[in-house]
Structure formats: C-alpha cells, structure tokens
Amino acid sequence: MAQVGTRWLTPLWLELAVILMLGAGLSVAMNMARTEPVPWIIDFAALDKRDALRRGLETIEPHAALTMLGKPGVVFLDARTAEEFAGQRVAGAKNLPQEAMYGDLDAAAKSLGLSPEARLVVYCGNLLCDKSKELAEALRTAGFPYVTVMPEGLDGWRTVGGPMEGGA
C-alpha cells in the first residue's frame, strides 16, 4: 500500500464496499420504520386477499371452495372470457365474463339463472387475474350480497385437485 506521511491510503474498493454496506443497512432500517414496509419477497396471495378486503369482498381458499362444490345454493362463476371458459374450468361452473359488467349485468345474471340468495364463488385464471374481484364487486353492487372470490383462481383449484371439465 502506498504511504503518504504517516497516513495509510485505503484502497478504493474498500471505501466503496463500506459505502455500499452503509447504504444497504440504512435502506433496511428505513424500510422497517415505514408503516407499510416494502416486502422483500412478494406474497401475491396475501396482496390479493388484502385488495379483496379493501373492496369489501370475502375470499375463500381453494380447499374450502372444494367443500362447497355441489352444495345447494352455491354457484361457481368463471369470470374469464368465453374462449378461456371453453378450455378447462371448475366442474359445473357457469361463465359470466367480467366484460358483462360493462353491459346489462342483471340480464346476464338472470340468463344464467342466478338468484340474489345464491352463494356465488367467483374465480378467474390465477392470482394475477383481477377479473374475479372486479366482477364480484359489480355483482355485489347489483344486489347479490353473498359473493365470494377465490383469488388463486383456476390454478389454485387445479393445485388442490378440484374436479375439472372442458378441453385440455
């Protein structure tokens, strides 16, 4: 190392490493001090449930939804498009595309035979799909008080081994 007078010069890489470590430490400390810290690893399921709760919607896990399948008064609604619905879907589900909320939602619901007393379980493709939450919110506004969202969607249903029908 070079010596100037009695002072040792520290290598540039060491100074940069110290600055980087201080910056990282301060970032962690500031994140922990926030009221809503930024997650280190994103938990999409928790974010989806929190979003549904903010909208005033009830959520259900695929395991619990599986126990509701086939019970009287329970209707599974697929919020995906007709083309997606033609592929795989929850056995016995009815298709009410999310786009129906922009038209006459009451007429679309009546054409499927939905009654306001029915327990509606709305789902779409997966955690990243917001169609089910948007449709559920519109259904609740339209006078269907018993609307539940399955945020994990068809992917979660398939994971728990729920009965499926339709194409591959």
XYZ file of N, CA and C in Angstrom:
504
model
N 0.840 -1.174 0.000
C 0.000 0.000 0.000
C 0.887 1.239 0.000
N 0.356 2.242 -0.615
C 1.128 3.493 -0.683
C 1.025 4.216 0.651
N 2.111 4.813 1.029
C 2.127 5.520 2.306
C 2.491 6.974 2.047
N 1.663 7.870 2.550
C 1.945 9.297 2.445
C 2.085 9.795 3.862
N 3.226 10.219 4.177
C 3.477 10.660 5.553
C 3.252 9.491 6.491
N 2.428 9.707 7.507
C 2.128 8.650 8.453
C 0.739 8.054 8.208
N 0.057 8.492 7.174
C -1.307 8.020 6.901
C -1.279 6.969 5.799
N -2.066 5.890 6.019
C -2.197 4.845 5.019
C -3.380 5.154 4.129
N -3.251 5.001 2.840
C -4.363 5.196 1.916
C -5.124 3.882 1.790
N -6.432 3.939 1.996
C -7.231 2.724 1.855
C -7.556 2.517 0.385
N -7.637 1.288 -0.025
C -7.960 1.035 -1.428
C -9.382 1.522 -1.757
N -9.577 1.920 -2.983
C -10.858 2.442 -3.433
C -11.970 1.407 -3.276
N -11.692 0.150 -3.572
C -12.714 -0.887 -3.471
C -13.214 -1.049 -2.051
N -12.332 -0.860 -1.080
C -12.732 -0.983 0.318
C -13.654 0.165 0.720
N -13.350 1.363 0.257
C -14.212 2.514 0.548
C -15.592 2.321 -0.077
N -15.606 1.838 -1.311
C -16.878 1.586 -1.981
C -17.687 0.506 -1.267
N -17.029 -0.534 -0.798
C -17.715 -1.611 -0.077
C -18.325 -1.078 1.217
N -17.626 -0.240 1.929
C -18.146 0.334 3.175
C -19.359 1.216 2.878
N -19.256 2.047 1.843
C -20.385 2.912 1.465
C -21.589 2.067 1.073
N -21.364 1.006 0.318
C -22.442 0.114 -0.102
C -23.105 -0.551 1.105
N -22.313 -1.008 2.058
C -22.857 -1.657 3.259
C -23.659 -0.661 4.102
N -23.157 0.555 4.236
C -23.901 1.567 4.979
C -25.225 1.892 4.290
N -25.202 2.000 2.979
C -26.423 2.274 2.220
C -27.443 1.163 2.380
N -26.991 -0.085 2.296
C -27.896 -1.226 2.446
C -28.479 -1.257 3.860
N -27.660 -1.017 4.851
C -28.133 -1.010 6.235
C -29.160 0.083 6.478
N -28.913 1.266 5.952
C -29.869 2.361 6.105
C -31.176 2.059 5.362
N -31.083 1.400 4.211
C -32.286 1.029 3.454
C -33.150 0.060 4.248
N -32.525 -0.926 4.848
C -33.266 -1.902 5.658
C -33.911 -1.211 6.854
N -33.170 -0.340 7.510
C -33.697 0.361 8.675
C -34.876 1.256 8.300
N -34.767 1.963 7.197
C -35.857 2.846 6.769
C -37.082 2.040 6.344
N -36.874 0.904 5.710
C -37.999 0.061 5.312
C -38.739 -0.462 6.540
N -37.994 -0.835 7.564
C -38.614 -1.349 8.783
C -39.367 -0.247 9.528
N -38.964 1.005 9.339
C -39.606 2.126 10.036
C -40.901 2.561 9.348
N -41.121 2.141 8.115
C -42.327 2.530 7.374
C -43.564 1.856 7.951
N -44.730 2.508 7.812
C -45.968 1.901 8.294
C -46.361 0.699 7.435
N -46.114 0.769 6.123
C -46.335 -0.364 5.224
C -45.021 -0.664 4.525
N -44.172 -1.498 5.117
C -42.863 -1.764 4.515
C -42.973 -2.464 3.167
N -42.008 -2.210 2.323
C -41.927 -2.876 1.035
C -41.507 -4.320 1.296
N -42.258 -5.303 0.783
C -41.907 -6.701 1.066
C -40.617 -7.105 0.359
N -39.851 -7.950 1.020
C -38.602 -8.433 0.416
C -38.917 -9.467 -0.647
N -39.890 -10.312 -0.344
C -40.369 -11.301 -1.303
C -41.874 -11.084 -1.407
N -42.371 -10.891 -2.612
C -43.776 -10.554 -2.793
C -44.646 -11.795 -2.594
N -45.610 -11.678 -1.715
C -46.590 -12.729 -1.467
C -47.883 -12.316 -2.175
N -48.045 -12.770 -3.426
C -49.179 -12.345 -4.227
C -50.506 -12.756 -3.605
N -50.544 -13.895 -2.941
C -51.794 -14.345 -2.321
C -52.236 -13.373 -1.233
N -51.299 -12.946 -0.401
C -51.638 -12.006 0.668
C -52.042 -10.653 0.097
N -51.356 -10.197 -0.943
C -51.712 -8.929 -1.577
C -53.105 -9.002 -2.186
N -53.425 -10.125 -2.814
C -54.734 -10.298 -3.438
C -55.841 -10.299 -2.393
N -55.621 -10.983 -1.295
C -56.625 -11.029 -0.232
C -56.824 -9.647 0.389
N -55.714 -8.925 0.578
C -55.810 -7.579 1.141
C -56.585 -6.666 0.190
N -56.334 -6.801 -1.118
C -57.049 -5.994 -2.100
C -58.543 -6.323 -2.084
N -58.882 -7.597 -1.994
C -60.289 -8.001 -1.942
C -60.957 -7.458 -0.680
N -60.257 -7.509 0.440
C -60.825 -6.991 1.688
C -61.046 -5.488 1.608
N -60.121 -4.775 0.966
C -60.300 -3.331 0.793
C -61.542 -3.029 -0.027
N -61.870 -3.921 -0.952
C -63.057 -3.743 -1.784
C -64.323 -4.239 -1.083
N -64.169 -4.787 0.107
C -65.311 -5.292 0.856
C -65.759 -6.673 0.413
N -64.849 -7.440 -0.164
C -65.191 -8.774 -0.671
C -64.646 -9.860 0.249
N -65.392 -10.934 0.332
C -64.969 -12.107 1.092
C -64.124 -12.990 0.174
N -63.073 -13.602 0.705
C -62.243 -14.509 -0.090
C -62.356 -15.922 0.463
N -62.020 -16.879 -0.383
C -62.065 -18.286 0.024
C -60.875 -19.011 -0.588
N -60.289 -19.913 0.179
C -59.177 -20.736 -0.307
C -59.741 -21.862 -1.175
N -58.955 -22.345 -2.134
C -59.437 -23.443 -2.975
C -59.869 -24.683 -2.194
N -59.161 -25.020 -1.083
C -59.562 -26.190 -0.275
C -60.974 -26.008 0.268
N -61.258 -24.819 0.785
C -62.588 -24.547 1.339
C -63.637 -24.493 0.240
N -63.265 -23.935 -0.912
C -64.207 -23.873 -2.032
C -64.557 -25.279 -2.515
N -63.591 -26.173 -2.444
C -63.814 -27.558 -2.859
C -64.924 -28.202 -2.035
N -65.000 -27.865 -0.756
C -66.047 -28.429 0.105
C -67.421 -27.848 -0.229
N -67.458 -26.684 -0.884
C -68.730 -26.049 -1.233
C -69.285 -26.539 -2.564
N -68.442 -27.148 -3.380
C -68.862 -27.584 -4.712
C -70.005 -28.592 -4.614
N -71.073 -28.340 -5.347
C -72.210 -29.255 -5.379
C -73.243 -29.030 -4.289
N -72.966 -28.131 -3.357
C -73.955 -27.858 -2.305
C -75.081 -27.000 -2.870
N -76.293 -27.193 -2.361
C -77.429 -26.403 -2.858
C -77.208 -24.908 -2.613
N -77.535 -24.116 -3.624
C -77.426 -22.666 -3.497
C -76.046 -22.103 -3.770
N -75.072 -22.959 -4.060
C -73.706 -22.495 -4.346
C -73.475 -22.565 -5.852
N -73.046 -21.445 -6.431
C -72.792 -21.375 -7.869
C -71.374 -20.868 -8.081
N -70.595 -21.615 -8.850
C -69.252 -21.185 -9.214
C -69.347 -20.401 -10.519
N -68.793 -19.188 -10.525
C -68.812 -18.328 -11.701
C -67.394 -18.111 -12.207
N -67.188 -18.379 -13.470
C -65.911 -18.167 -14.127
C -65.941 -16.789 -14.770
N -65.066 -15.890 -14.352
C -65.048 -14.512 -14.850
C -64.208 -14.350 -16.113
N -63.657 -15.446 -16.621
C -62.831 -15.360 -17.821
C -63.689 -15.245 -19.076
N -63.055 -15.023 -20.202
C -63.779 -14.903 -21.466
C -64.380 -16.249 -21.856
N -65.308 -16.214 -22.817
C -65.960 -17.445 -23.289
C -64.937 -18.409 -23.889
N -63.923 -17.876 -24.560
C -62.887 -18.732 -25.154
C -62.083 -19.446 -24.070
N -61.734 -18.719 -23.009
C -60.996 -19.334 -21.905
C -61.875 -20.352 -21.174
N -63.150 -20.005 -21.017
C -64.096 -20.900 -20.346
C -64.268 -22.201 -21.115
N -64.192 -22.134 -22.452
C -64.335 -23.333 -23.278
C -63.213 -24.329 -23.016
N -62.083 -23.848 -22.520
C -60.996 -24.742 -22.121
C -61.347 -25.367 -20.777
N -60.369 -25.580 -19.940
C -60.640 -26.171 -18.627
C -61.315 -25.173 -17.707
N -62.160 -25.706 -16.854
C -62.893 -24.896 -15.882
C -63.300 -25.773 -14.702
N -63.753 -25.134 -13.637
C -64.269 -25.855 -12.475
C -65.517 -26.612 -12.922
N -65.622 -27.864 -12.514
C -66.772 -28.691 -12.899
C -68.066 -28.038 -12.431
N -69.001 -27.861 -13.367
C -70.292 -27.285 -13.039
C -70.325 -25.767 -12.995
N -69.208 -25.113 -13.282
C -69.169 -23.648 -13.229
C -69.955 -23.042 -14.383
N -70.436 -21.831 -14.157
C -71.119 -21.062 -15.196
C -70.213 -19.915 -15.608
N -70.334 -19.517 -16.866
C -69.475 -18.450 -17.376
C -70.217 -17.121 -17.377
N -69.676 -16.183 -16.612
C -70.152 -14.805 -16.621
C -68.906 -13.940 -16.802
N -68.547 -13.661 -18.058
C -67.309 -12.916 -18.298
C -67.314 -11.560 -17.597
N -66.162 -11.162 -17.140
C -66.007 -9.892 -16.440
C -66.491 -8.734 -17.313
N -66.386 -8.871 -18.626
C -66.816 -7.812 -19.541
C -68.327 -7.570 -19.449
N -69.083 -8.538 -18.915
C -70.537 -8.394 -18.786
C -70.903 -7.255 -17.842
N -69.998 -6.893 -16.947
C -70.308 -5.826 -16.003
C -70.382 -4.464 -16.686
N -69.874 -4.370 -17.907
C -69.944 -3.105 -18.640
C -71.237 -2.991 -19.421
N -71.997 -4.079 -19.518
C -73.285 -4.070 -20.200
C -74.406 -4.208 -19.189
N -75.382 -5.025 -19.514
C -76.508 -5.257 -18.621
C -76.204 -6.481 -17.759
N -75.593 -6.235 -16.622
C -75.179 -7.318 -15.729
C -76.388 -8.077 -15.186
N -77.467 -7.367 -14.879
C -78.667 -8.040 -14.358
C -79.217 -9.041 -15.356
N -79.277 -8.644 -16.631
C -79.792 -9.544 -17.671
C -78.873 -10.747 -17.841
N -77.553 -10.500 -17.803
C -76.596 -11.607 -17.940
C -76.725 -12.578 -16.773
N -76.900 -12.048 -15.565
C -77.055 -12.903 -14.381
C -78.359 -13.693 -14.449
N -79.427 -13.060 -14.891
C -80.713 -13.758 -14.999
C -80.668 -14.839 -16.067
N -79.920 -14.603 -17.153
C -79.821 -15.614 -18.208
C -79.115 -16.877 -17.707
N -78.304 -16.729 -16.665
C -77.633 -17.888 -16.067
C -78.461 -18.505 -14.941
N -79.592 -17.885 -14.613
C -80.441 -18.403 -13.548
C -79.927 -18.076 -12.158
N -79.162 -17.005 -12.019
C -78.618 -16.627 -10.705
C -79.672 -15.883 -9.899
N -79.762 -16.224 -8.641
C -80.691 -15.516 -7.753
C -79.883 -14.786 -6.680
N -80.428 -13.699 -6.144
C -79.713 -12.949 -5.104
C -79.439 -13.761 -3.840
N -80.169 -14.854 -3.635
C -79.963 -15.688 -2.444
C -78.822 -16.679 -2.621
N -78.337 -16.846 -3.831
C -77.289 -17.843 -4.098
C -75.940 -17.374 -3.558
N -75.137 -18.337 -3.135
C -73.748 -18.069 -2.726
C -72.916 -18.191 -3.996
N -72.342 -17.075 -4.442
C -71.569 -17.049 -5.677
C -70.078 -17.106 -5.362
N -69.391 -18.073 -5.939
C -67.939 -18.187 -5.805
C -67.356 -17.802 -7.162
N -66.705 -16.649 -7.218
C -66.192 -16.107 -8.473
C -64.694 -16.363 -8.557
N -64.253 -16.842 -9.721
C -62.828 -17.092 -9.920
C -62.430 -16.704 -11.338
N -61.132 -16.575 -11.568
C -60.620 -16.396 -12.930
C -59.397 -17.298 -13.087
N -58.373 -16.854 -13.770
C -57.265 -17.746 -14.097
C -56.298 -18.050 -12.972
N -55.788 -17.006 -12.311
C -54.755 -17.192 -11.287
C -54.677 -15.966 -10.389
N -53.669 -15.922 -9.542
C -53.508 -14.815 -8.597
C -53.346 -13.460 -9.272
N -52.778 -13.446 -10.462
C -52.513 -12.182 -11.127
C -53.717 -11.660 -11.903
N -54.796 -12.408 -11.927
C -56.008 -12.037 -12.669
C -56.953 -11.269 -11.742
N -57.338 -10.070 -12.146
C -58.238 -9.247 -11.337
C -59.693 -9.328 -11.784
N -59.971 -10.101 -12.815
C -61.334 -10.176 -13.341
C -62.328 -10.628 -12.285
N -61.943 -11.597 -11.462
C -62.874 -12.130 -10.458
C -63.228 -11.066 -9.421
N -62.257 -10.302 -8.984
C -62.540 -9.256 -7.988
C -63.424 -8.161 -8.574
N -63.143 -7.775 -9.819
C -63.941 -6.722 -10.453
C -65.389 -7.186 -10.663
N -65.548 -8.419 -11.139
C -66.893 -8.946 -11.354
C -67.627 -9.123 -10.028
N -66.947 -9.620 -9.015
C -67.574 -9.816 -7.703
C -68.041 -8.484 -7.122
N -67.237 -7.468 -7.273
C -67.613 -6.151 -6.783
C -68.854 -5.634 -7.532
N -68.908 -5.837 -8.846
C -70.060 -5.413 -9.639
C -71.309 -6.213 -9.259
N -71.143 -7.506 -9.014
C -72.283 -8.342 -8.617
C -72.837 -7.896 -7.264
N -71.947 -7.595 -6.344
C -72.405 -7.133 -5.029
C -73.174 -5.823 -5.168
N -72.685 -4.921 -5.997
C -73.369 -3.651 -6.240
C -74.720 -3.875 -6.917
N -74.798 -4.919 -7.756
C -76.040 -5.220 -8.483
C -77.080 -5.947 -7.619
N -76.765 -6.205 -6.350
C -77.763 -6.798 -5.465
C -77.551 -8.258 -5.119
N -76.337 -8.772 -5.338
C -76.015 -10.144 -4.936
C -75.122 -10.060 -3.687
N -75.694 -10.200 -2.499
C -74.920 -9.971 -1.278
C -73.945 -11.088 -0.904
N -74.159 -12.293 -1.413
C -73.339 -13.426 -0.992
C -72.318 -13.786 -2.075
N -71.376 -12.892 -2.284
C -70.353 -13.085 -3.314
C -69.014 -13.333 -2.638
N -68.344 -14.382 -3.051
C -67.035 -14.748 -2.516
C -66.064 -14.880 -3.678
N -64.825 -14.433 -3.466
C -63.805 -14.511 -4.507
C -62.790 -15.586 -4.141
N -62.429 -16.404 -5.123
C -61.349 -17.375 -4.948
C -60.127 -16.796 -5.677
N -59.269 -16.041 -4.950
C -58.167 -15.314 -5.599
C -57.179 -16.208 -6.354
N -56.965 -17.428 -5.881
C -55.998 -18.311 -6.535
C -56.499 -18.782 -7.896
N -57.803 -18.644 -8.137
C -58.386 -18.958 -9.425
C -58.270 -20.416 -9.825
N -58.305 -20.624 -11.126
C -58.273 -21.975 -11.667
C -56.952 -22.681 -11.354
N -55.860 -21.926 -11.311
C -54.569 -22.541 -10.969
C -54.597 -23.124 -9.557
N -55.161 -22.385 -8.609
C -55.272 -22.884 -7.237
C -56.206 -24.082 -7.153
N -57.297 -24.032 -7.909
C -58.255 -25.141 -7.946
C -57.579 -26.405 -8.464
N -56.811 -26.241 -9.524
C -56.095 -27.382 -10.123
C -55.069 -27.934 -9.134
N -54.414 -27.071 -8.389
C -53.402 -27.486 -7.410
C -53.983 -28.366 -6.303
N -55.200 -28.035 -5.856
C -55.819 -28.842 -4.789
C -56.542 -30.065 -5.336
N -56.505 -30.252 -6.647
C -57.113 -31.435 -7.244
C -58.608 -31.352 -7.396
N -59.140 -30.135 -7.525
C -60.575 -29.963 -7.698
C -61.047 -30.516 -9.035
N -62.284 -31.003 -9.093
C -62.795 -31.570 -10.352
C -62.871 -30.515 -11.453
N -62.444 -30.912 -12.631
C -62.400 -30.016 -13.794
C -63.236 -30.611 -14.914
N -63.617 -29.760 -15.826
C -64.275 -30.216 -17.045
C -63.850 -29.310 -18.183
N -64.116 -29.725 -19.396
C -63.762 -28.940 -20.557
C -62.516 -29.486 -21.242
N -62.060 -28.748 -22.246
C -60.885 -29.160 -23.026
C -59.602 -29.088 -22.227
N -58.527 -29.539 -22.864
C -57.225 -29.590 -22.184
C -56.518 -28.305 -22.152
